[in-house]
């Protein structure tokens, strides 16, 4: 038994609004499918986010059809689940279309029983069916992406996955972030599942969602099979860069490092043993230069650019403290003669020094709900518009469920006493340190600062984050969101 495990294709993505990026994403998808067909696999798995949006353009659908024709001509079935990017609340989706054309089978919970020689179904209730694939004696189960509160309810007392897949075996396909494999990824603190929450009994856990390739062996996890993330086929954001250029402070020379996450690709799995197969994703350079003057930044940017191959993408982040700050317009033309395929600048230059000894963690500043919202919002503004439909669907779904009360994390005893006396109504987590330990925040005066109106108790306001009002009555927003629903 041999199969291919692909995930996070994000077909249709035109990263940086560059048409050549559309072609890049399509190219690696074709490469993966062609390789799988050449390897004569018995079936192919696509573990979510085949498409970048839930309503792909006609061109994207045509290109997907063209590629998925290759395994179909060889009689190789493709099994898929929907990811967070391409799932939909509508009854008919692009997956139904592809299924209708015989190009793939969607496994998981369905309103109708599945059809086809590789598909089995079990009726769970009046209009709910568990649909799975069957190739030889291997069952291919799966469930489309769900949010954590949909899967794990009543503080962990109800585990939908364990209930749904009890006694099942074979392969389980999910598009979720499992905490054990999420270290140093955007999902480290925003995972969907704990390792112990995965249903046991499967020989292979075919996951998607985390964009770097990772494997956790049964010897590490105690589960019955490996948990495998193939990662995305292309580099979807700067933290997935293939190369990193940094300036070491000692010798003042730029240094190129290869990404610790390695190449992009997918897995060919034989007897449930995954073997990574590399695809030819475009080189992507993350350059970070630091300087205390515009001329220093310019010199370093040019020096770094001379080290980057011409077919690469480069995202150059400017850092440092420069009086008055920098405008990106001043840098945009700087590399036009270097012939790079694409480059862009980002600025983290500050116009004044704000020095704070005390670092607050995300958990201390935001409620779980706010952090989740921020994760959806923390893409560059240009890219945000690409996923807007998906974001709005997510938000609508979220409001339907209601916003869960945030449960404060570890709170020291002394503070618990305070809370008893005066309950915190905002649900906001406090820093959890005795107030006397807080050091005053130093600020350096600059011309920019002078323009601001002086506020009373400004020092106090800086010490503690200002509470952002939490929507106390979501029902009015809920009603507003529902008004526009089909
Ligand atoms: Mn993805």
Coordinates of C-alpha atoms and ligand atoms in Angstrom, one line a residue:
X1 CA 0.0 0.0 0.0
X2 CA 1.5 3.3 -1.2
X3 CA 0.0 6.7 -1.1
X4 CA 0.8 10.4 -1.5
X5 CA 0.0 12.9 1.3
X6 CA -0.2 16.5 0.1
X7 CA -1.6 19.5 2.0
X8 CA -1.9 23.3 1.9
X9 CA -1.7 23.8 -1.8
X10 CA -3.4 27.2 -1.7
X11 CA -4.2 27.0 -5.4
X12 CA -5.3 30.4 -6.7
X13 CA -3.2 32.4 -4.5
X14 CA -1.7 35.4 -6.2
X15 CA 0.8 36.3 -3.4
X16 CA 1.9 39.9 -3.3
X17 CA -0.6 40.5 -6.0
X18 CA 1.9 39.1 -8.5
X19 CA 0.5 37.0 -11.3
X20 CA 3.7 34.9 -11.5
X21 CA 3.0 33.7 -8.0
X22 CA -0.3 32.2 -9.2
X23 CA 1.7 30.2 -11.7
X24 CA 4.2 29.2 -9.0
X25 CA 1.5 27.7 -6.8
X26 CA 0.0 25.9 -9.7
X27 CA 3.4 24.6 -10.8
X28 CA 4.3 22.9 -7.5
X29 CA 0.8 21.3 -7.3
X30 CA 1.2 19.8 -10.8
X31 CA 4.8 18.7 -9.8
X32 CA 3.5 16.9 -6.7
X33 CA 0.6 15.2 -8.5
X34 CA 2.8 14.2 -11.5
X35 CA 5.4 12.7 -9.1
X36 CA 2.7 10.8 -7.2
X37 CA 1.3 9.3 -10.4
X38 CA 4.8 8.4 -11.6
X39 CA 5.4 6.6 -8.2
X40 CA 2.3 4.5 -9.0
X41 CA 0.6 5.3 -5.7
X42 CA -2.6 3.6 -4.8
X43 CA -4.3 6.8 -3.8
X44 CA -3.6 10.5 -3.1
X45 CA -4.6 12.5 0.0
X46 CA -5.1 16.3 0.0
X47 CA -5.4 17.2 3.7
X48 CA -7.1 20.6 3.3
X49 CA -6.5 24.0 1.8
X50 CA -6.3 22.7 -1.8
X51 CA -7.7 26.2 -2.7
X52 CA -6.7 29.5 -1.2
X53 CA -10.3 30.7 -1.0
X54 CA -13.6 28.8 -0.7
X55 CA -14.9 30.3 -4.0
X56 CA -11.9 29.9 -6.4
X57 CA -12.0 31.8 -9.7
X58 CA -13.1 29.9 -12.9
X59 CA -9.4 29.9 -14.0
X60 CA -8.3 28.3 -10.7
X61 CA -11.1 25.7 -11.0
X62 CA -10.0 24.9 -14.6
X63 CA -6.4 24.5 -13.6
X64 CA -7.4 22.2 -10.7
X65 CA -9.4 20.1 -13.0
X66 CA -6.5 19.9 -15.5
X67 CA -4.1 18.6 -12.8
X68 CA -6.6 16.3 -11.1
X69 CA -7.3 14.7 -14.5
X70 CA -3.8 13.1 -14.3
X71 CA -4.5 10.7 -11.5
X72 CA -8.0 10.1 -12.7
X73 CA -6.7 8.9 -16.1
X74 CA -4.6 6.3 -14.2
X75 CA -7.5 5.2 -12.0
X76 CA -5.8 6.7 -8.9
X77 CA -8.5 8.0 -6.5
X78 CA -7.9 11.3 -4.7
X79 CA -9.4 11.8 -1.2
X80 CA -9.7 15.3 0.3
X81 CA -11.0 17.3 3.2
X82 CA -11.7 21.0 3.3
X83 CA -9.3 23.3 5.2
X84 CA -9.9 26.6 6.9
X85 CA -9.2 28.4 3.7
X86 CA -11.5 26.5 1.4
X87 CA -14.3 25.2 3.6
X88 CA -17.7 26.8 3.1
X89 CA -21.0 27.2 4.9
X90 CA -22.8 26.9 1.5
X91 CA -24.4 23.7 0.6
X92 CA -22.6 23.3 -2.7
X93 CA -18.9 24.0 -3.0
X94 CA -16.1 23.6 -5.5
X95 CA -15.4 20.3 -3.8
X96 CA -18.9 19.1 -4.9
X97 CA -18.1 20.2 -8.4
X98 CA -14.8 18.3 -8.5
X99 CA -16.5 15.3 -6.9
X100 CA -19.2 15.4 -9.5
X101 CA -16.6 15.3 -12.2
X102 CA -15.1 12.2 -10.6
X103 CA -11.8 14.0 -9.8
X104 CA -11.8 13.7 -6.0
X105 CA -13.8 12.3 -3.0
X106 CA -14.5 14.4 0.0
X107 CA -14.5 12.4 3.2
X108 CA -16.0 13.2 6.6
X109 CA -19.5 14.3 7.7
X110 CA -21.9 14.7 4.8
X111 CA -25.6 15.4 4.4
X112 CA -25.8 12.6 1.9
X113 CA -24.2 9.2 1.5
X114 CA -21.1 9.1 -0.7
X115 CA -21.0 7.5 -4.1
X116 CA -18.4 5.6 -6.0
X117 CA -16.4 2.4 -5.9
X118 CA -13.9 3.7 -3.3
X119 CA -16.5 5.3 -1.0
X120 CA -18.3 3.9 2.0
X121 CA -20.9 5.6 4.2
X122 CA -22.6 5.1 7.5
X123 CA -25.8 6.8 8.5
X124 CA -25.4 8.6 11.8
X125 CA -28.7 10.5 12.0
X126 CA -31.5 11.5 9.7
X127 CA -29.4 13.6 7.4
X128 CA -25.8 13.0 8.7
X129 CA -23.5 10.4 7.2
X130 CA -20.0 9.5 8.0
X131 CA -18.3 9.1 4.6
X132 CA -14.9 7.5 4.1
X133 CA -12.6 6.0 1.4
X134 CA -11.8 2.4 1.1
X135 CA -8.8 1.2 -0.9
X136 CA -8.1 -2.5 -0.4
X137 CA -8.3 -3.0 3.3
X138 CA -7.3 0.6 4.2
X139 CA -10.0 3.0 5.4
X140 CA -9.4 6.7 4.7
X141 CA -11.3 8.8 7.3
X142 CA -11.2 12.5 7.7
X143 CA -13.0 15.6 8.9
X144 CA -12.9 19.1 7.4
X145 CA -11.3 21.9 9.4
X146 CA -13.2 22.8 12.6
X147 CA -12.4 25.3 15.3
X148 CA -11.3 24.0 18.7
X149 CA -14.5 24.9 20.5
X150 CA -16.4 22.9 17.8
X151 CA -14.3 19.8 18.5
X152 CA -13.6 19.9 22.2
X153 CA -16.6 21.0 24.3
X154 CA -17.5 21.4 27.9
X155 CA -13.8 22.0 29.0
X156 CA -12.7 18.7 27.3
X157 CA -15.5 16.5 28.6
X158 CA -16.8 16.1 25.1
X159 CA -14.4 15.2 22.3
X160 CA -16.2 15.1 19.0
X161 CA -13.3 13.5 17.2
X162 CA -13.0 10.6 19.6
X163 CA -16.8 10.1 19.5
X164 CA -16.9 10.2 15.7
X165 CA -14.0 7.9 15.0
X166 CA -14.3 5.5 17.9
X167 CA -13.2 2.0 16.8
X168 CA -12.1 3.3 13.3
X169 CA -8.7 2.4 11.8
X170 CA -6.6 3.1 8.8
X171 CA -5.9 6.8 8.0
X172 CA -7.3 9.9 9.7
X173 CA -7.1 13.1 7.7
X174 CA -7.5 16.4 9.6
X175 CA -6.7 20.0 9.0
X176 CA -5.9 21.2 12.5
X177 CA -2.9 22.4 14.4
X178 CA -1.8 19.8 17.0
X179 CA 0.1 21.4 19.9
X180 CA 2.9 18.8 19.9
X181 CA 4.0 19.7 16.4
X182 CA 3.2 23.4 16.5
X183 CA 6.4 24.7 18.1
X184 CA 7.9 27.7 16.4
X185 CA 4.9 28.0 14.1
X186 CA 2.1 30.6 14.2
X187 CA 0.0 28.0 16.0
X188 CA 2.3 27.5 18.9
X189 CA -0.1 29.3 21.3
X190 CA -3.2 28.9 19.1
X191 CA -3.3 25.2 18.5
X192 CA -6.6 23.4 17.8
X193 CA -5.9 20.1 19.5
X194 CA -3.7 18.7 22.2
X195 CA -1.9 15.5 21.4
X196 CA -4.0 13.6 23.9
X197 CA -7.2 14.8 22.1
X198 CA -6.4 12.8 18.9
X199 CA -8.4 9.6 18.6
X200 CA -6.1 6.6 18.9
X201 CA -6.2 3.5 16.7
X202 CA -5.1 4.9 13.3
X203 CA -2.0 3.7 11.5
X204 CA -1.4 7.2 9.9
X205 CA -2.5 10.7 10.8
X206 CA -2.5 12.7 7.6
X207 CA -2.6 16.3 8.7
X208 CA -2.7 19.7 7.1
X209 CA -2.7 23.3 8.4
X210 CA 0.8 23.8 9.8
X211 CA 2.9 25.0 6.8
X212 CA 6.2 23.3 7.6
X213 CA 6.8 19.6 7.2
X214 CA 7.0 17.7 10.4
X215 CA 6.6 14.1 11.7
X216 CA 5.9 12.8 15.2
X217 CA 6.6 9.1 15.4
X218 CA 4.5 6.7 17.6
X219 CA 7.5 6.2 19.9
X220 CA 7.3 10.0 20.7
X221 CA 3.6 10.3 21.0
X222 CA 2.4 6.9 22.2
X223 CA -0.2 6.9 19.4
X224 CA -0.8 4.0 17.1
X225 CA 0.7 5.8 14.0
X226 CA 2.8 8.7 12.9
X227 CA 1.3 12.3 12.9
X228 CA 2.5 13.9 9.7
X229 CA 2.3 17.4 8.3
X230 CA 3.7 17.8 4.7
X231 CA 3.6 21.6 5.0
X232 CA 2.6 23.9 2.2
X233 CA 3.9 23.3 -1.3
X234 CA 4.9 26.9 -1.8
X235 CA 6.2 29.6 0.6
X236 CA 3.1 31.3 1.8
X237 CA 4.6 33.9 4.1
X238 CA 8.0 35.5 5.1
X239 CA 8.4 33.1 8.0
X240 CA 8.5 30.3 5.5
X241 CA 11.4 31.9 3.7
X242 CA 14.0 29.5 2.2
X243 CA 16.9 31.7 3.1
X244 CA 17.5 34.3 5.7
X245 CA 20.0 37.2 5.4
X246 CA 21.1 38.8 8.7
X247 CA 23.9 41.2 9.7
X248 CA 26.0 39.9 12.5
X249 CA 26.9 42.8 14.8
X250 CA 30.5 41.7 15.1
X251 CA 31.9 41.6 11.6
X252 CA 29.3 43.9 10.0
X253 CA 28.9 41.5 7.1
X254 CA 25.7 39.9 5.8
X255 CA 25.3 36.2 6.4
X256 CA 23.1 33.8 4.5
X257 CA 21.4 31.0 6.4
X258 CA 19.2 28.3 5.0
X259 CA 15.8 28.0 6.7
X260 CA 15.7 25.5 9.5
X261 CA 12.4 24.2 8.1
X262 CA 14.1 22.9 5.0
X263 CA 12.6 22.5 1.5
X264 CA 8.9 22.4 0.5
X265 CA 7.2 19.2 -0.6
X266 CA 4.9 16.4 0.3
X267 CA 5.1 12.7 1.5
X268 CA 5.1 9.4 -0.4
X269 CA 4.0 6.9 2.2
X270 CA 4.7 3.2 1.9
X271 CA 3.4 0.8 4.7
X272 CA 2.6 3.9 6.7
X273 CA 6.3 5.1 6.6
X274 CA 6.5 8.7 5.2
X275 CA 9.3 9.6 2.9
X276 CA 9.6 13.4 2.1
X277 CA 9.6 14.4 -1.6
X278 CA 10.9 17.9 -2.4
X279 CA 9.2 20.1 -4.9
X280 CA 10.8 23.0 -6.7
X281 CA 9.3 26.0 -4.9
X282 CA 10.7 29.5 -5.7
X283 CA 13.6 30.7 -3.5
X284 CA 12.3 33.2 -1.0
X285 CA 14.7 35.4 1.0
X286 CA 13.9 37.1 4.2
X287 CA 16.4 40.0 4.7
X288 CA 16.6 42.0 7.9
X289 CA 18.8 45.0 8.0
X290 CA 19.3 47.2 11.0
X291 CA 20.7 50.7 10.9
X292 CA 20.8 54.0 12.7
X293 CA 20.7 56.2 9.6
X294 CA 19.0 56.0 6.2
X295 CA 22.4 55.8 4.4
X296 CA 23.4 52.8 6.6
X297 CA 20.2 51.0 5.8
X298 CA 20.6 51.7 2.0
X299 CA 24.2 50.4 2.0
X300 CA 23.2 47.3 3.8
X301 CA 20.2 46.7 1.6
X302 CA 22.3 46.9 -1.5
X303 CA 25.0 44.7 -0.1
X304 CA 22.4 42.0 0.9
X305 CA 20.6 42.2 -2.5
X306 CA 23.8 41.4 -4.3
X307 CA 23.7 38.0 -2.6
X308 CA 20.2 37.0 -3.7
X309 CA 19.6 35.0 -6.9
X310 CA 17.6 36.7 -9.6
X311 CA 14.7 34.3 -9.6
X312 CA 14.1 34.8 -5.9
X313 CA 11.5 36.8 -4.0
X314 CA 12.9 39.0 -1.2
X315 CA 11.1 40.6 1.7
X316 CA 13.4 43.2 3.2
X317 CA 12.6 44.4 6.7
X318 CA 14.2 47.6 7.9
X319 CA 14.9 48.0 11.5
X320 CA 16.5 50.5 13.8
X321 CA 15.9 53.8 15.4
X322 CA 16.0 56.8 13.1
X323 CA 14.8 60.2 14.1
X324 CA 11.7 61.0 12.1
X325 CA 11.4 57.3 10.9
X326 CA 11.7 56.2 7.3
X327 CA 9.2 56.1 4.5
X328 CA 9.1 53.0 2.4
X329 CA 8.8 55.2 -0.7
X330 CA 12.4 56.2 -0.2
X331 CA 13.5 52.6 -0.5
X332 CA 11.1 51.2 -3.1
X333 CA 13.3 52.0 -6.1
X334 CA 16.6 51.1 -4.5
X335 CA 16.8 47.5 -5.8
X336 CA 15.2 48.0 -9.3
X337 CA 18.5 47.4 -11.0
X338 CA 19.2 44.2 -9.3
X339 CA 16.8 42.2 -11.4
X340 CA 15.2 40.3 -8.6
X341 CA 11.9 38.5 -9.5
X342 CA 10.1 40.4 -6.8
X343 CA 11.0 42.4 -3.7
X344 CA 9.2 44.4 -1.1
X345 CA 10.1 46.4 1.9
X346 CA 8.7 46.4 5.4
X347 CA 9.6 48.8 8.1
X348 CA 10.1 48.3 11.7
X349 CA 12.1 51.5 12.1
X350 CA 11.0 53.5 15.0
X351 CA 11.2 57.3 15.0
X352 CA 11.9 57.4 18.7
X353 CA 13.1 55.0 21.3
X354 CA 10.6 53.6 23.6
X355 CA 12.3 51.4 26.2
X356 CA 10.4 49.2 28.4
X357 CA 12.0 46.7 30.8
X358 CA 8.9 44.9 31.3
X359 CA 7.7 42.6 28.5
X360 CA 4.1 41.5 28.5
X361 CA 3.2 38.2 26.8
X362 CA 0.3 37.9 24.4
X363 CA -1.6 35.9 27.0
X364 CA -1.4 38.8 29.4
X365 CA -2.5 41.4 27.0
X366 CA -5.4 39.6 25.1
X367 CA -8.2 37.3 25.8
X368 CA -8.3 34.0 23.9
X369 CA -11.0 35.5 21.6
X370 CA -8.9 38.6 20.9
X371 CA -5.8 36.5 20.1
X372 CA -7.8 34.3 17.7
X373 CA -9.1 37.4 16.0
X374 CA -5.6 38.8 15.8
X375 CA -4.3 35.6 14.2
X376 CA -6.8 36.0 11.4
X377 CA -5.9 39.7 11.0
X378 CA -2.1 39.5 11.2
X379 CA -1.5 39.2 7.5
X380 CA -0.1 42.1 5.5
X381 CA -3.0 44.4 4.4
X382 CA -2.5 43.5 0.7
X383 CA -2.9 39.8 1.4
X384 CA -5.8 40.3 3.8
X385 CA -8.2 41.3 1.0
X386 CA -7.5 37.9 -0.7
X387 CA -9.0 36.0 2.2
X388 CA -11.7 38.5 3.1
X389 CA -14.7 36.2 2.1
X390 CA -13.2 33.4 4.1
X391 CA -12.6 35.8 7.1
X392 CA -16.2 37.1 7.0
X393 CA -17.6 33.5 6.8
X394 CA -15.4 32.6 9.8
X395 CA -16.5 35.6 11.8
X396 CA -20.2 34.9 11.1
X397 CA -19.8 31.3 12.1
X398 CA -17.9 32.4 15.2
X399 CA -20.7 34.8 16.2
X400 CA -23.3 32.1 15.8
X401 CA -21.5 30.0 18.4
X402 CA -21.2 33.0 20.7
X403 CA -18.0 34.3 22.2
X404 CA -16.8 32.0 25.0
X405 CA -15.9 33.6 28.3
X406 CA -12.1 33.7 28.5
X407 CA -10.7 31.6 31.3
X408 CA -7.9 33.4 33.0
X409 CA -4.7 31.4 33.1
X410 CA -2.5 31.0 36.2
X411 CA -3.3 33.8 38.6
X412 CA -1.2 34.2 41.8
X413 CA -2.9 33.7 45.1
X414 CA -2.7 37.3 46.1
X415 CA -4.4 38.4 43.0
X416 CA -7.1 35.8 43.4
X417 CA -8.0 37.4 46.7
X418 CA -8.3 40.7 44.9
X419 CA -10.6 39.2 42.3
X420 CA -12.9 37.8 44.9
X421 CA -13.3 41.2 46.4
X422 CA -13.8 42.9 43.1
X423 CA -14.5 40.6 40.1
X424 CA -12.8 41.6 36.9
X425 CA -15.6 42.3 34.6
X426 CA -13.6 42.8 31.4
X427 CA -12.4 39.2 31.4
X428 CA -8.9 40.6 30.8
X429 CA -6.0 38.8 32.2
X430 CA -3.7 40.9 34.4
X431 CA 0.0 40.7 34.3
X432 CA 0.0 38.6 37.4
X433 CA 2.9 40.3 39.1
X434 CA 2.8 42.4 42.3
X435 CA 2.4 46.0 41.3
X436 CA 5.5 47.1 43.2
X437 CA 7.8 45.1 40.9
X438 CA 6.8 47.1 37.9
X439 CA 9.5 49.4 36.7
X440 CA 8.7 52.8 35.4
X441 CA 8.7 53.0 31.6
X442 CA 11.5 55.2 30.2
X443 CA 10.7 57.4 27.3
X444 CA 12.9 59.5 25.3
X445 CA 11.5 62.8 24.1
X446 CA 11.4 63.5 20.4
X447 CA 9.9 65.9 18.1
X448 CA 7.1 63.5 17.3
X449 CA 6.1 63.1 20.9
X450 CA 5.8 66.8 21.5
X451 CA 2.9 67.1 19.1
X452 CA 0.9 64.7 21.2
X453 CA -1.3 66.2 23.9
X454 CA -0.1 65.5 27.4
X455 CA -2.4 63.1 29.2
X456 CA -2.9 63.0 32.9
X457 CA -1.5 59.9 34.6
X458 CA 0.3 59.0 31.4
X459 CA 2.9 56.9 33.2
X460 CA 0.2 54.9 34.8
X461 CA -1.5 54.4 31.5
X462 CA 1.7 53.1 30.0
X463 CA 2.4 50.6 32.8
X464 CA -0.8 48.7 32.3
X465 CA -2.4 48.0 28.9
X466 CA -5.5 50.0 28.5
X467 CA -8.4 47.6 28.6
X468 CA -10.0 47.3 25.1
X469 CA -13.7 47.0 25.7
X470 CA -14.9 43.4 25.0
X471 CA -18.2 43.2 23.1
X472 CA -20.5 42.8 26.1
X473 CA -23.6 42.2 24.1
X474 CA -22.7 40.2 21.0
X475 CA -26.3 39.8 20.2
X476 CA -26.6 43.1 18.5
X477 CA -23.6 42.4 16.2
X478 CA -24.9 38.9 15.8
X479 CA -28.2 40.3 14.6
X480 CA -26.4 42.7 12.2
X481 CA -24.3 39.9 10.8
X482 CA -27.3 37.6 10.3
X483 CA -29.1 40.3 8.3
X484 CA -26.8 39.8 5.4
X485 CA -27.0 36.1 5.3
X486 CA -28.4 34.1 2.4
Ligands
LIG1 MN1 -3.0 26.4 4.9

